[in-house]
Coordinates of C-alpha atoms and ligand atoms in Angstrom, one line a residue:
M243 CA 0.5 0.4 0.4
T244 CA 1.0 3.1 -0.8
T245 CA 1.9 6.0 2.0
T246 CA 1.9 9.5 2.4
S247 CA 5.8 9.5 2.0
D248 CA 6.2 7.7 -0.9
P249 CA 6.6 10.0 -3.9
T250 CA 3.6 9.9 -5.9
P251 CA 4.9 9.1 -9.4
A252 CA 4.4 12.4 -11.9
D253 CA 2.8 9.9 -14.9
R254 CA 0.6 8.0 -12.2
P255 CA -2.5 9.5 -9.9
P256 CA -2.0 8.8 -6.2
S257 CA -4.3 6.4 -4.8
V258 CA -7.4 7.9 -3.2
D259 CA -6.7 6.7 0.1
A260 CA -2.4 7.4 0.4
L261 CA -3.5 10.9 -1.4
A262 CA -6.9 10.7 1.6
R263 CA -3.5 10.3 4.5
S264 CA -1.5 12.9 3.8
L265 CA -5.5 15.0 4.3
A266 CA -5.5 14.0 8.0
D267 CA -4.3 17.1 9.3
T268 CA -7.1 18.7 8.7
G269 CA -9.1 17.0 10.7
L270 CA -12.0 15.1 8.9
P271 CA -13.1 11.8 9.2
H272 CA -11.4 9.8 6.9
P273 CA -14.5 8.8 4.2
L274 CA -15.1 12.7 3.7
L275 CA -11.2 12.7 2.7
V276 CA -11.7 10.0 0.7
D277 CA -14.8 12.0 -0.8
A278 CA -12.3 15.3 -1.0
A279 CA -9.7 13.0 -3.1
R280 CA -12.0 11.4 -5.0
E281 CA -13.4 14.4 -6.4
A282 CA -9.6 16.3 -7.3
I283 CA -8.6 13.1 -8.6
A284 CA -11.5 12.5 -11.1
A285 CA -11.0 16.2 -11.7
G286 CA -8.1 15.2 -13.4
A287 CA -5.8 17.8 -9.9
P288 CA -5.1 15.3 -7.1
E289 CA -3.0 18.0 -5.9
S290 CA -6.2 20.0 -4.9
A291 CA -7.4 17.6 -2.6
R292 CA -6.7 19.6 0.2
G293 CA -8.5 23.1 -1.4
V294 CA -11.7 20.7 -1.8
A295 CA -11.1 19.4 1.5
D296 CA -10.8 22.2 3.2
G297 CA -14.0 23.0 1.5
I298 CA -15.9 20.8 3.2
A299 CA -14.4 21.3 6.5
G300 CA -16.1 25.4 5.6
A301 CA -18.8 24.3 5.2
L302 CA -19.5 22.4 8.9
L303 CA -21.6 24.0 11.4
R304 CA -19.4 26.6 13.1
P305 CA -18.4 29.4 15.0
V306 CA -18.0 32.6 12.4
V307 CA -17.8 36.3 13.3
N308 CA -20.8 38.0 13.3
A309 CA -18.9 42.2 12.4
T310 CA -22.7 42.6 9.9
G311 CA -24.9 44.6 12.3
V312 CA -28.1 42.2 11.9
L313 CA -28.2 41.5 15.1
L314 CA -30.6 38.6 15.1
H315 CA -29.0 37.5 12.0
T316 CA -31.7 33.9 10.3
N317 CA -28.0 32.7 8.7
L318 CA -26.0 33.2 11.9
G319 CA -27.9 31.8 13.2
R320 CA -29.8 34.4 15.6
A321 CA -29.8 34.9 18.9
P322 CA -25.8 34.2 19.1
L323 CA -26.1 32.0 22.8
A324 CA -23.2 30.3 24.9
T325 CA -24.8 27.0 26.7
T326 CA -23.2 24.5 28.7
T327 CA -23.9 20.5 29.0
T328 CA -22.4 18.3 31.8
G329 CA -22.9 15.3 29.5
R330 CA -25.3 13.2 32.0
A331 CA -28.6 12.4 32.6
T332 CA -31.1 14.9 33.3
N333 CA -34.0 14.6 35.0
L334 CA -36.2 15.7 31.2
E335 CA -39.1 14.2 31.7
F336 CA -38.8 12.7 35.4
D337 CA -40.5 14.1 38.5
L338 CA -37.5 13.4 41.6
A339 CA -40.6 14.4 43.9
L340 CA -42.5 11.5 42.8
G341 CA -40.2 9.3 41.6
E342 CA -41.9 9.1 38.5
R343 CA -42.7 9.8 34.6
G344 CA -42.9 14.7 35.2
S345 CA -43.3 16.4 32.3
R346 CA -41.5 18.4 30.0
T347 CA -43.1 21.2 30.5
V348 CA -42.3 22.5 33.5
H349 CA -38.4 23.2 33.6
A350 CA -38.1 25.6 30.9
G351 CA -41.9 26.1 30.1
G352 CA -42.6 26.9 33.8
L353 CA -40.8 29.3 34.3
L354 CA -41.1 31.7 31.6
A355 CA -44.9 30.9 32.5
R356 CA -43.9 32.7 35.9
S357 CA -41.9 35.3 34.3
I358 CA -45.0 37.0 31.6
G359 CA -47.6 36.4 34.4
A360 CA -49.4 32.5 32.5
E361 CA -50.9 30.2 33.5
E362 CA -48.7 27.6 31.8
A363 CA -46.5 27.4 28.2
I364 CA -44.8 25.6 26.6
V365 CA -42.3 25.0 24.2
V366 CA -41.7 23.0 20.7
N367 CA -39.4 23.4 17.8
N368 CA -39.7 27.3 16.7
C369 CA -43.0 29.8 16.8
A370 CA -44.0 28.6 13.8
A371 CA -44.7 25.0 14.5
A372 CA -46.5 26.9 18.1
V373 CA -48.7 29.0 15.5
L374 CA -49.5 25.1 13.7
L375 CA -49.8 23.0 16.8
A376 CA -51.8 26.1 18.1
L377 CA -54.6 26.0 15.4
A378 CA -54.4 22.4 14.8
A379 CA -55.4 21.5 18.4
L380 CA -58.1 25.3 19.2
A381 CA -59.1 25.0 16.0
R382 CA -59.2 21.8 13.2
G383 CA -62.2 21.3 11.2
R384 CA -63.5 24.6 12.5
A385 CA -63.0 28.7 11.7
A386 CA -60.3 30.7 12.7
A387 CA -60.6 34.3 12.1
V388 CA -57.8 37.0 10.6
S389 CA -57.7 40.0 9.7
R390 CA -56.9 41.1 6.1
G391 CA -54.0 43.5 7.0
E392 CA -52.2 40.4 8.8
L393 CA -52.0 37.5 6.5
V394 CA -48.4 37.7 6.6
E395 CA -45.5 35.9 5.1
I396 CA -43.3 36.0 8.0
G397 CA -39.6 34.3 5.3
G398 CA -38.9 31.0 4.4
G399 CA -42.3 29.9 3.1
F400 CA -44.2 30.3 6.4
R401 CA -47.4 32.1 4.9
V402 CA -50.3 32.3 7.4
P403 CA -52.9 31.6 5.3
D404 CA -50.9 27.9 4.3
V405 CA -50.3 27.0 7.8
M406 CA -54.4 27.4 8.2
D407 CA -53.7 24.5 5.7
Q408 CA -51.8 22.8 6.6
S409 CA -53.4 23.0 10.5
G410 CA -57.0 22.0 9.4
A411 CA -58.3 25.3 10.5
R412 CA -60.6 26.5 7.9
L413 CA -59.5 30.7 7.2
V414 CA -61.8 33.6 8.6
E415 CA -60.6 36.7 6.8
V416 CA -62.3 39.4 8.1
G417 CA -62.4 44.2 7.5
T418 CA -59.6 45.2 5.0
T419 CA -55.9 45.2 4.1
N420 CA -55.6 48.7 6.0
R421 CA -58.1 48.6 8.3
T422 CA -59.7 45.8 10.7
R423 CA -62.5 46.7 13.4
I424 CA -63.9 44.8 16.1
A425 CA -67.1 44.6 14.2
D426 CA -65.2 43.4 11.8
Y427 CA -64.8 39.9 14.0
E428 CA -68.4 40.4 15.4
A429 CA -70.0 39.9 11.9
V430 CA -67.9 36.1 12.2
V431 CA -68.7 34.9 15.4
D432 CA -71.1 32.4 15.0
D433 CA -70.9 28.5 16.5
D434 CA -68.5 27.1 14.2
L435 CA -65.0 29.6 15.3
A436 CA -62.5 28.5 17.2
L437 CA -60.6 31.6 17.9
V438 CA -60.0 34.9 16.3
L439 CA -56.1 34.7 15.7
K440 CA -53.5 38.1 15.2
V441 CA -50.7 38.0 13.7
H442 CA -47.7 40.4 14.8
R443 CA -46.7 42.1 11.6
S444 CA -43.1 41.3 12.8
N445 CA -41.3 42.3 9.7
Y446 CA -43.5 45.2 7.6
T447 CA -45.3 48.0 9.4
I448 CA -48.7 49.3 6.7
S449 CA -49.0 53.8 7.4
G450 CA -51.6 56.0 6.3
F451 CA -55.1 55.4 6.8
T452 CA -54.9 52.5 9.3
E453 CA -56.7 50.4 12.2
E454 CA -56.3 47.4 13.7
T455 CA -58.1 46.2 16.7
A456 CA -56.4 45.8 20.0
V457 CA -55.9 42.7 21.6
R458 CA -57.7 44.1 24.5
D459 CA -60.7 44.8 22.5
L460 CA -60.4 40.9 20.9
A461 CA -60.8 40.0 24.5
Q462 CA -64.1 40.8 24.4
L463 CA -65.3 38.4 22.1
P464 CA -66.6 34.9 22.7
V465 CA -63.7 33.1 21.3
P466 CA -60.0 32.5 22.4
V467 CA -58.3 35.3 21.4
V468 CA -54.7 33.7 20.3
V469 CA -51.5 36.2 19.3
D470 CA -48.7 35.1 17.2
L471 CA -46.6 38.0 18.8
G472 CA -43.4 36.2 16.5
S473 CA -40.4 38.1 18.6
G474 CA -40.7 37.4 22.0
L475 CA -39.7 40.7 23.7
L476 CA -41.5 39.2 27.7
D477 CA -42.0 42.3 29.4
A478 CA -42.6 45.6 27.5
A479 CA -40.9 47.8 30.5
C480 CA -37.9 45.4 30.1
P481 CA -37.2 45.5 34.2
W482 CA -33.5 43.6 33.0
L483 CA -32.1 46.9 31.6
E484 CA -30.5 48.8 33.8
G485 CA -32.1 51.8 31.5
G486 CA -35.6 50.3 31.1
P487 CA -36.9 49.9 27.7
P488 CA -34.5 51.4 24.7
A489 CA -36.2 54.2 22.7
W490 CA -36.2 51.7 19.0
L491 CA -38.2 48.8 21.4
Q492 CA -42.0 51.1 21.7
D493 CA -44.2 49.9 20.1
E494 CA -43.3 46.7 19.8
P495 CA -46.0 44.3 21.6
A496 CA -44.9 41.9 24.9
A497 CA -45.9 38.9 26.1
K498 CA -46.7 39.9 29.6
Q499 CA -49.0 42.8 28.5
T500 CA -50.6 40.6 25.4
L501 CA -51.7 38.3 28.2
A502 CA -52.6 41.3 31.1
E503 CA -54.5 43.1 28.0
G504 CA -56.5 40.1 27.7
A505 CA -54.9 37.7 25.0
D506 CA -56.0 33.5 25.7
L507 CA -52.6 32.3 24.5
V508 CA -49.7 34.0 23.0
L509 CA -47.4 32.4 20.8
F510 CA -43.3 33.8 20.4
S511 CA -40.0 32.5 19.1
G512 CA -37.5 31.9 21.6
D513 CA -34.3 33.0 19.5
K514 CA -35.4 37.0 18.3
L515 CA -36.2 39.3 21.2
L516 CA -36.0 36.6 23.8
G517 CA -31.9 36.1 23.4
G518 CA -32.5 32.0 23.4
P519 CA -32.2 29.1 21.5
Q520 CA -34.6 28.5 18.2
A521 CA -37.3 27.8 20.4
G522 CA -41.0 28.9 19.9
I523 CA -43.6 29.2 22.5
I524 CA -47.5 29.3 24.0
A525 CA -48.3 30.2 26.9
G526 CA -51.4 31.7 28.7
R527 CA -54.7 29.8 30.0
A528 CA -53.6 26.7 31.6
D529 CA -57.0 24.8 29.6
L530 CA -55.7 25.5 25.6
V531 CA -52.0 25.6 26.3
R532 CA -52.8 22.0 27.7
A533 CA -55.5 21.1 25.4
C534 CA -51.8 22.1 22.2
A535 CA -49.3 19.9 24.7
K536 CA -52.1 16.8 23.9
H537 CA -51.9 16.9 20.3
P538 CA -49.9 14.1 18.4
L539 CA -47.7 17.0 17.2
Y540 CA -46.4 18.3 19.8
R541 CA -44.5 14.8 20.5
A542 CA -43.1 15.8 16.8
F543 CA -42.4 19.7 16.7
R544 CA -40.7 19.5 21.1
P545 CA -37.9 19.8 21.9
G546 CA -34.8 18.3 23.7
G547 CA -33.2 18.3 26.4
L548 CA -30.3 20.7 24.8
V549 CA -32.9 23.4 24.2
L550 CA -35.2 23.2 26.7
S551 CA -31.9 23.3 29.4
A552 CA -30.2 26.4 27.2
L553 CA -34.0 28.0 27.3
Q554 CA -34.1 27.5 31.0
D555 CA -31.0 29.5 31.4
V556 CA -32.4 32.2 29.8
A557 CA -35.5 32.1 31.5
T558 CA -33.8 32.1 34.7
A559 CA -31.7 35.5 33.7
Y560 CA -35.3 37.2 33.2
L561 CA -36.8 36.4 36.2
A562 CA -33.0 37.3 38.0
R563 CA -33.3 40.7 36.0
T564 CA -29.6 39.9 34.4
A565 CA -31.0 39.4 30.9
G566 CA -29.5 42.5 29.9
Q567 CA -25.8 40.6 30.3
L568 CA -27.7 37.7 27.3
P569 CA -25.3 38.5 24.5
F570 CA -28.3 39.7 22.3
W571 CA -29.5 42.1 25.0
R572 CA -25.6 43.5 25.7
M573 CA -24.9 44.0 21.8
A574 CA -28.0 45.4 21.5
T575 CA -27.8 48.0 24.0
A576 CA -24.2 48.8 24.1
D577 CA -23.1 52.2 24.0
A578 CA -21.7 54.1 20.8
V579 CA -18.8 55.3 22.5
A580 CA -17.4 51.9 24.1
L581 CA -18.1 50.6 20.3
R582 CA -15.9 53.7 18.9
S583 CA -12.8 52.9 21.2
R584 CA -13.0 48.9 19.8
A585 CA -12.7 50.5 16.5
E586 CA -10.3 53.2 17.0
A587 CA -8.2 50.8 18.8
I588 CA -8.7 48.4 16.1
V589 CA -7.7 50.9 13.7
A590 CA -5.0 52.1 15.1
D591 CA -3.7 48.3 15.9
T592 CA -3.9 46.7 12.6
G593 CA -3.5 50.1 10.7
T594 CA -5.9 49.2 8.7
G595 CA -9.3 50.9 7.5
V596 CA -11.0 53.8 9.5
V597 CA -13.7 54.3 12.1
I598 CA -17.3 55.0 10.7
D599 CA -21.4 55.7 12.1
C600 CA -23.2 53.2 11.2
A601 CA -26.1 51.2 12.2
S602 CA -27.1 48.3 12.9
V603 CA -30.6 46.4 13.1
P604 CA -32.5 44.4 15.1
G605 CA -33.5 41.5 12.2
G606 CA -34.7 38.1 12.5
G607 CA -37.6 39.8 11.2
T608 CA -38.2 41.4 13.6
L609 CA -38.3 45.7 13.8
P610 CA -38.6 46.7 10.3
S611 CA -37.9 50.3 10.8
V612 CA -35.9 50.3 13.5
E613 CA -31.9 50.9 12.9
I614 CA -30.1 50.8 16.3
P615 CA -27.0 53.8 15.8
S616 CA -23.7 51.7 15.6
V617 CA -19.7 52.0 15.1
G618 CA -17.1 50.2 13.1
I619 CA -14.8 49.8 10.1
A620 CA -14.7 51.2 7.3
L621 CA -12.4 48.6 4.8
D622 CA -11.6 49.9 1.1
G623 CA -12.9 47.6 -1.5
D624 CA -15.0 44.3 -1.7
R625 CA -13.5 42.3 1.3
V626 CA -15.8 39.9 1.8
A627 CA -15.0 36.3 0.8
S628 CA -11.6 37.1 2.1
L629 CA -12.6 38.0 5.7
R630 CA -15.4 34.7 5.1
S631 CA -12.0 32.7 5.1
H632 CA -10.3 33.5 7.3
R633 CA -9.9 31.0 10.1
T634 CA -12.7 32.3 12.5
P635 CA -14.4 33.4 8.8
V636 CA -15.6 37.7 9.6
I637 CA -19.0 38.4 7.8
A638 CA -18.8 41.7 6.4
R639 CA -20.8 43.7 4.2
V640 CA -20.6 46.1 1.1
V641 CA -21.4 49.8 1.7
E642 CA -21.3 52.2 -1.1
G643 CA -17.8 50.1 -1.9
R644 CA -16.1 50.4 1.2
T645 CA -16.6 46.8 3.4
V646 CA -17.7 47.3 6.5
L647 CA -17.6 45.8 10.0
D648 CA -20.4 46.7 12.5
L649 CA -18.9 45.9 15.8
R650 CA -22.5 46.4 18.1
T651 CA -22.9 42.6 16.5
V652 CA -18.8 41.7 17.2
E653 CA -18.4 40.2 21.0
P654 CA -15.4 42.4 22.8
A655 CA -13.4 39.2 23.3
D656 CA -13.7 38.9 19.0
D657 CA -11.6 41.7 18.1
P658 CA -8.6 40.5 18.0
L659 CA -10.4 37.5 15.7
V660 CA -11.4 40.7 13.9
A661 CA -8.1 42.6 14.2
A662 CA -6.7 39.5 12.0
A663 CA -9.2 38.8 9.3
I664 CA -8.3 42.7 8.1
T665 CA -4.9 42.2 7.9
S666 CA -4.6 38.3 6.3
P667 CA -3.8 39.0 2.7
Ligands
LIG31 C1 -40.1 34.8 13.4 C2 -42.1 35.2 13.2 C3 -42.8 33.8 13.8 C4 -41.9 32.6 12.6 O1 -41.0 32.2 14.3 P1 -39.3 31.3 14.4 O2 -38.8 31.5 15.6 O3 -38.9 31.4 13.1 O4 -40.3 30.1 13.3 C5 -43.8 33.1 13.1 N1 -44.9 34.7 13.7 C6 -44.2 35.4 13.5 C7 -44.9 36.8 13.8 C8 -43.1 35.9 13.4 O5 -42.2 37.6 13.6

């Protein structure tokens, strides 16, 4: 058998196995190195095998530095969050007091319910699953009323009418695109109407001659009111932030207040303004939450212990009012003065680029017209591909012919990575 130390005669292609073994230092498992070697040999360019292997390694899930200024970048995993696991068994579904099967809704779900004044809460994989499950469990074979101004597409194929279809609920459109009044909902109340679904217009605004019906008014209807909040702001007062709610959060509906106004259920994401792992939360009236938990789709949509454990930590932080230290909130509220001195330090260290004022955005399909003043570094020309190819990829964007790195979305501890990436050739 050929070994890596054997010189390969120029007139004979190396064996796949030898070439694969010569790439062992990439850290990829052997079968993937064999794939890389085969591809390179088939292309008649065995020397390209390392590049192919690097490409395979680069496509694996790994940390990147988000210098885009988009706080909740869906392509970059939305809210960043550190997690730890012990590698041990957990009481995921085990009641330690009784020594019998327990419920996976009591820990993270219980704490989240506590933090927003809900009777109960359960957790599913994302908010899209929460909407589908709530409709399937509460309105299958019956009617669900939605304002024509809220028949939205959230992105990634999540369109309210399609989700409604999949749930088996019949969509009853009420009102008009720009104005929907309580009388429009009242007109469709009958024995067949199972609920009203109110959908937060997370990713677009309508302005001008508009009117929407407040949750407070919808709560007077004789059917449950389910509110798809999407973004997952827990409490409009933001008691976890020293300075209270930032101005850009104005008008963003929050779970606690929406329930207090009379919503029977609220649905929201774990990885948007909550700042946690990807998850969807269904919270509110106990009988409705339980109906969702009993539905067969819950079994299909429930997250595992990794997510629930991370979400429990996040919920605990909110209850302890330390959620301001979650990466999302820390970045979102970072002071521009601090960002400027970091940018100046990087520019001074590297002798590259200039410090600029820029604007971050919440992203993740939330707060469509909000910009948060920020500070970054501008480099001449389009450098995004080379920044992306760095050992720890740095993701930036091009604005008017310059490459902009927004420091708001960069962990301060990652500044040296940014500096290394911008000076590497
Ligand atoms: C983002 C969003 C969703 C989808 O949430 P995911 O957690 O991404 O599935 C649903 N509804 C609204 C209103 C949203 O903003």
